[in-house]
Short mmCIF file of C-alpha atoms in Angstrom, two decimals:
data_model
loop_
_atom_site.label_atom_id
_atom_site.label_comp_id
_atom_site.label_asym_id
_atom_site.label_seq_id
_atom_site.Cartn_x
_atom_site.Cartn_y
_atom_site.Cartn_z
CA UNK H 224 39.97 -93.55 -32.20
CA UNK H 225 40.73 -94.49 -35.70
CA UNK H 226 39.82 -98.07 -35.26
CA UNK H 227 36.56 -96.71 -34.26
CA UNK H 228 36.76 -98.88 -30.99
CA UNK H 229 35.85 -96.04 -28.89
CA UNK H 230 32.89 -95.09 -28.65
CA UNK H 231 31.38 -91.73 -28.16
CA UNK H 232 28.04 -91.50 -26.65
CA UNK H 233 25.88 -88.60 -27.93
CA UNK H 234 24.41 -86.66 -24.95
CA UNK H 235 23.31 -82.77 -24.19
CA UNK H 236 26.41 -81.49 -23.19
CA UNK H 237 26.29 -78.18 -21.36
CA UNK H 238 29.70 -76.60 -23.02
CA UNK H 239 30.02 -74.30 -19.81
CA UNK H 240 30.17 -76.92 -17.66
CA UNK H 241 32.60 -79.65 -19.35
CA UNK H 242 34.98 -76.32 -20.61
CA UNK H 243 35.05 -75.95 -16.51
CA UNK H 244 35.66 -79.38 -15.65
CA UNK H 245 38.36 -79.28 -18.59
CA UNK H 246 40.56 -76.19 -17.13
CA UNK H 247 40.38 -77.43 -13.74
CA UNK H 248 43.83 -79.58 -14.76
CA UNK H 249 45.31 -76.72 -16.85
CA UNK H 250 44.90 -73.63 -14.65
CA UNK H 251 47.87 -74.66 -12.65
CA UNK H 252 50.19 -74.64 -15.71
CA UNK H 253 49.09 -71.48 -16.32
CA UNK H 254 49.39 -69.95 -12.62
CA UNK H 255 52.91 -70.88 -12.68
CA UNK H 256 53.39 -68.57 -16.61
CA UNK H 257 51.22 -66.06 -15.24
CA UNK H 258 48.34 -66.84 -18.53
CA UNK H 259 44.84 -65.57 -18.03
CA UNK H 260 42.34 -68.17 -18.72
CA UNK H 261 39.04 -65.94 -19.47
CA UNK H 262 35.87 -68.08 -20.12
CA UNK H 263 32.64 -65.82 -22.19
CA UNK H 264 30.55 -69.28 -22.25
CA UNK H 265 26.77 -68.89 -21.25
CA UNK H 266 25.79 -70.99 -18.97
CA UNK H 267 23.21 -73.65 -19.94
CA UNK H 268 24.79 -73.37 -23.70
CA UNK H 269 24.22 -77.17 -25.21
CA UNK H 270 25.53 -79.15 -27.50
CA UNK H 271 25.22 -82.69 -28.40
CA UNK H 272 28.31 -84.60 -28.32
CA UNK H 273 29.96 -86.76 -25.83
CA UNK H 274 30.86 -85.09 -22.52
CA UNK H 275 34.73 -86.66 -21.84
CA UNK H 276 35.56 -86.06 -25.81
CA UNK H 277 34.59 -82.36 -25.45
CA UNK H 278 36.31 -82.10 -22.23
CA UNK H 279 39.46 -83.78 -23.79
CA UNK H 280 38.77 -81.20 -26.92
CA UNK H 281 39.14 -78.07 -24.41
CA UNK H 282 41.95 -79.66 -22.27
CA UNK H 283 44.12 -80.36 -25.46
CA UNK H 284 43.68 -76.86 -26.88
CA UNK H 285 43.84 -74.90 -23.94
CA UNK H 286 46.96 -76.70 -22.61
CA UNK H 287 48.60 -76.11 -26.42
CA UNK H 288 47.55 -72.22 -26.17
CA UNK H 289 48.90 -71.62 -22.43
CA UNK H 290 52.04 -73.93 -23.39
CA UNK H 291 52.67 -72.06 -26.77
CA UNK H 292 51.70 -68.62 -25.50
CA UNK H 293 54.31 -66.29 -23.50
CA UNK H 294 54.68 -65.91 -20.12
CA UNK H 295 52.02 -63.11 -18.94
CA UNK H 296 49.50 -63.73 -21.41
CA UNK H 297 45.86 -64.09 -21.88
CA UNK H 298 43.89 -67.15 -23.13
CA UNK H 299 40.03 -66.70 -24.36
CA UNK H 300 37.24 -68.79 -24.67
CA UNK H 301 34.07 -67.97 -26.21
CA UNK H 302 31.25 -69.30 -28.31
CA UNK H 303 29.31 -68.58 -31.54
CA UNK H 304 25.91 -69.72 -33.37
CA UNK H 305 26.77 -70.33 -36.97
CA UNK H 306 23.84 -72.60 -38.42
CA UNK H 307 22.56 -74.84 -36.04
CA UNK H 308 26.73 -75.23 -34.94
CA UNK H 309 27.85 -73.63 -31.21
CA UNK H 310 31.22 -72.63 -32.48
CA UNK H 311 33.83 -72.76 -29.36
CA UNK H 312 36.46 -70.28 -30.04
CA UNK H 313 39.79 -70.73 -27.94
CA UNK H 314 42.22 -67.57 -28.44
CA UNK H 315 45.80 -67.30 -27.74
CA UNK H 316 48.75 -64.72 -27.90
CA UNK H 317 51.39 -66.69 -28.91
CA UNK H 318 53.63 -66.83 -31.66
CA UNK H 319 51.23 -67.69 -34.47
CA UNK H 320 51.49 -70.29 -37.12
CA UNK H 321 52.39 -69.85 -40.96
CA UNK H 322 49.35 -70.28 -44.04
CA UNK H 323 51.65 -72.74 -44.64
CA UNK H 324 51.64 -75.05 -42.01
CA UNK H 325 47.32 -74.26 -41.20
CA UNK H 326 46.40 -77.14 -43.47
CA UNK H 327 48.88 -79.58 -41.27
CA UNK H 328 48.47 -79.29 -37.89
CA UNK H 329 46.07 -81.59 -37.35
CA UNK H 330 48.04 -84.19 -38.78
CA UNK H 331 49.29 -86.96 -36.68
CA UNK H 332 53.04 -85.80 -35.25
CA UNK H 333 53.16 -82.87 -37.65
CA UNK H 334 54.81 -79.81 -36.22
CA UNK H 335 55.36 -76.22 -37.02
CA UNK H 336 58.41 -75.20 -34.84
CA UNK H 337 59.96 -79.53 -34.27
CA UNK H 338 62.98 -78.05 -32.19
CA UNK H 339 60.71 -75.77 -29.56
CA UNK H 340 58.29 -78.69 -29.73
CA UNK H 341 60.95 -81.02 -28.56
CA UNK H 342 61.83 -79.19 -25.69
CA UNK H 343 58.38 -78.05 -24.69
CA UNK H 344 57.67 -82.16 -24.41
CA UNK H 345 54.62 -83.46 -25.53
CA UNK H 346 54.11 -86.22 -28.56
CA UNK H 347 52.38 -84.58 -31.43
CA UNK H 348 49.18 -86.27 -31.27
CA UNK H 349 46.97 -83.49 -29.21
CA UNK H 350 45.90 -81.63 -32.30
CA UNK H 351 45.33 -84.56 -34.38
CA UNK H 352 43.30 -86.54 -31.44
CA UNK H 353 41.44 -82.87 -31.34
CA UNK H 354 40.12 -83.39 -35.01
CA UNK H 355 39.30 -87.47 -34.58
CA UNK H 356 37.12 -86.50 -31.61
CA UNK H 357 35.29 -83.26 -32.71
CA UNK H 358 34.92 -85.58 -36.56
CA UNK H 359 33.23 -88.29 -34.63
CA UNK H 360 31.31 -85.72 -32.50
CA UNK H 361 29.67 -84.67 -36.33
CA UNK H 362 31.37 -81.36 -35.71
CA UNK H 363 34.79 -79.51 -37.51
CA UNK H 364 37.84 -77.88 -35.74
CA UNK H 365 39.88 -75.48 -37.93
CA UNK H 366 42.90 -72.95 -36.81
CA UNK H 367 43.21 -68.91 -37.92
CA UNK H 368 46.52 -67.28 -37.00
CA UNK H 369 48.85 -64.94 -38.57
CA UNK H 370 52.21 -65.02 -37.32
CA UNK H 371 52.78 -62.25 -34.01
CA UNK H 372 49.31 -62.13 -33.67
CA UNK H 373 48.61 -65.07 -31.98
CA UNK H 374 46.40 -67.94 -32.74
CA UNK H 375 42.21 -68.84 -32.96
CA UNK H 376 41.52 -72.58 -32.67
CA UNK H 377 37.95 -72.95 -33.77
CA UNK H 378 35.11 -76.38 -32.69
CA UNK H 379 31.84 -76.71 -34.27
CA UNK H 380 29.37 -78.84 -32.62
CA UNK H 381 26.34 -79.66 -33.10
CA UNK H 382 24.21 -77.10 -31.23
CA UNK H 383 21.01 -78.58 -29.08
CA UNK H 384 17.16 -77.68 -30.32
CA UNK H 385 13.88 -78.78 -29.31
CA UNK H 386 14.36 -80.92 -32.68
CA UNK H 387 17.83 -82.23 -32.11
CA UNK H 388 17.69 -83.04 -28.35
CA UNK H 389 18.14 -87.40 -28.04
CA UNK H 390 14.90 -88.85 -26.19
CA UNK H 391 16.77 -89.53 -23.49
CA UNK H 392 18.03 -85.85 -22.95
CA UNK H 393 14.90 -84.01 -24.04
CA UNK H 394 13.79 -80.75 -22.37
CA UNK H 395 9.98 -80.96 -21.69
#
């Protein structure tokens, strides 16, 4: 991703549909802890980006919030318009991360909690392959959380118009 030999195609991207597709791998990790996955995305709500990248997007932070939440728990997805941006809003109840460690996460192997991380697997990379995707996607990701309250992961994309829809993709 960093070499920039990947590349992302830039396509309408119904966010519904590839959040769907996405969960379909991490609903059985959450059967087993008991986690709610509840999805508030309208169908038929676009964005332009690349359709595996915002899949991968989804997958990463919705396996981090059931793997981080507690047992019994809920996990929320929703969306927002913020100036021509869908914001995709993925809401946990786990522990909750420090102001101090927000501005970090997203940093290659950086980790709040290193000995739960350890034993919870994983390589430190999800968060920071998060950011290199939504970045090439012209989007941003950012995190709000106050610790015992859980955690808000947070994806703007582009969002789809009449003006902003590729040739190829455009609604007549």
């Amino acid at each position: 991703l960093e070499s920039k030999q990947i590349q992302l195609s830039e396509k309408l991207v119904d966010l519904a549909e590839a959040s769907a597709r996405a969960l379909e791998a991490v609903r059985p990790k959450a059967r087993v802890r008991n986690t709610s996955i509840e999805v508030k995305i309208p169908a038929g709500q676009l964005v332009l980006g690349d359709q595996r990248a915002i899949e991968q997007v989804v997958l990463n932070l919705v396996d981090n919030a059931v793997k981080y939440s507690p047992p019994n728990s809920k996990v929320e997805l929703t969306t927002a318009r913020h100036h021509g941006q869908i914001e995709l809003r993925i809401k946990d109840d786990g522990p909750g991360i420090e102001a101090r460690h927000l501005s970090r996460i997203f940093e290659r192997f950086y980790r709040v909690d290193k000995g739960r991380s350890r034993e919870m697997g994983g390589t430190g990379l999800g968060l920071s392959i998060v950011k290199h995707l939504v970045t090439t996607m012209k989007g941003d990701v950012r995190c709000e959380s106050t610790p015992g309250q859980g955690s808000t992961f947070c994806v703007e994309l582009p969002e789809v118009t009449a003006d902003s829809q590729p040739a190829e993709g455009r609604v007549s």
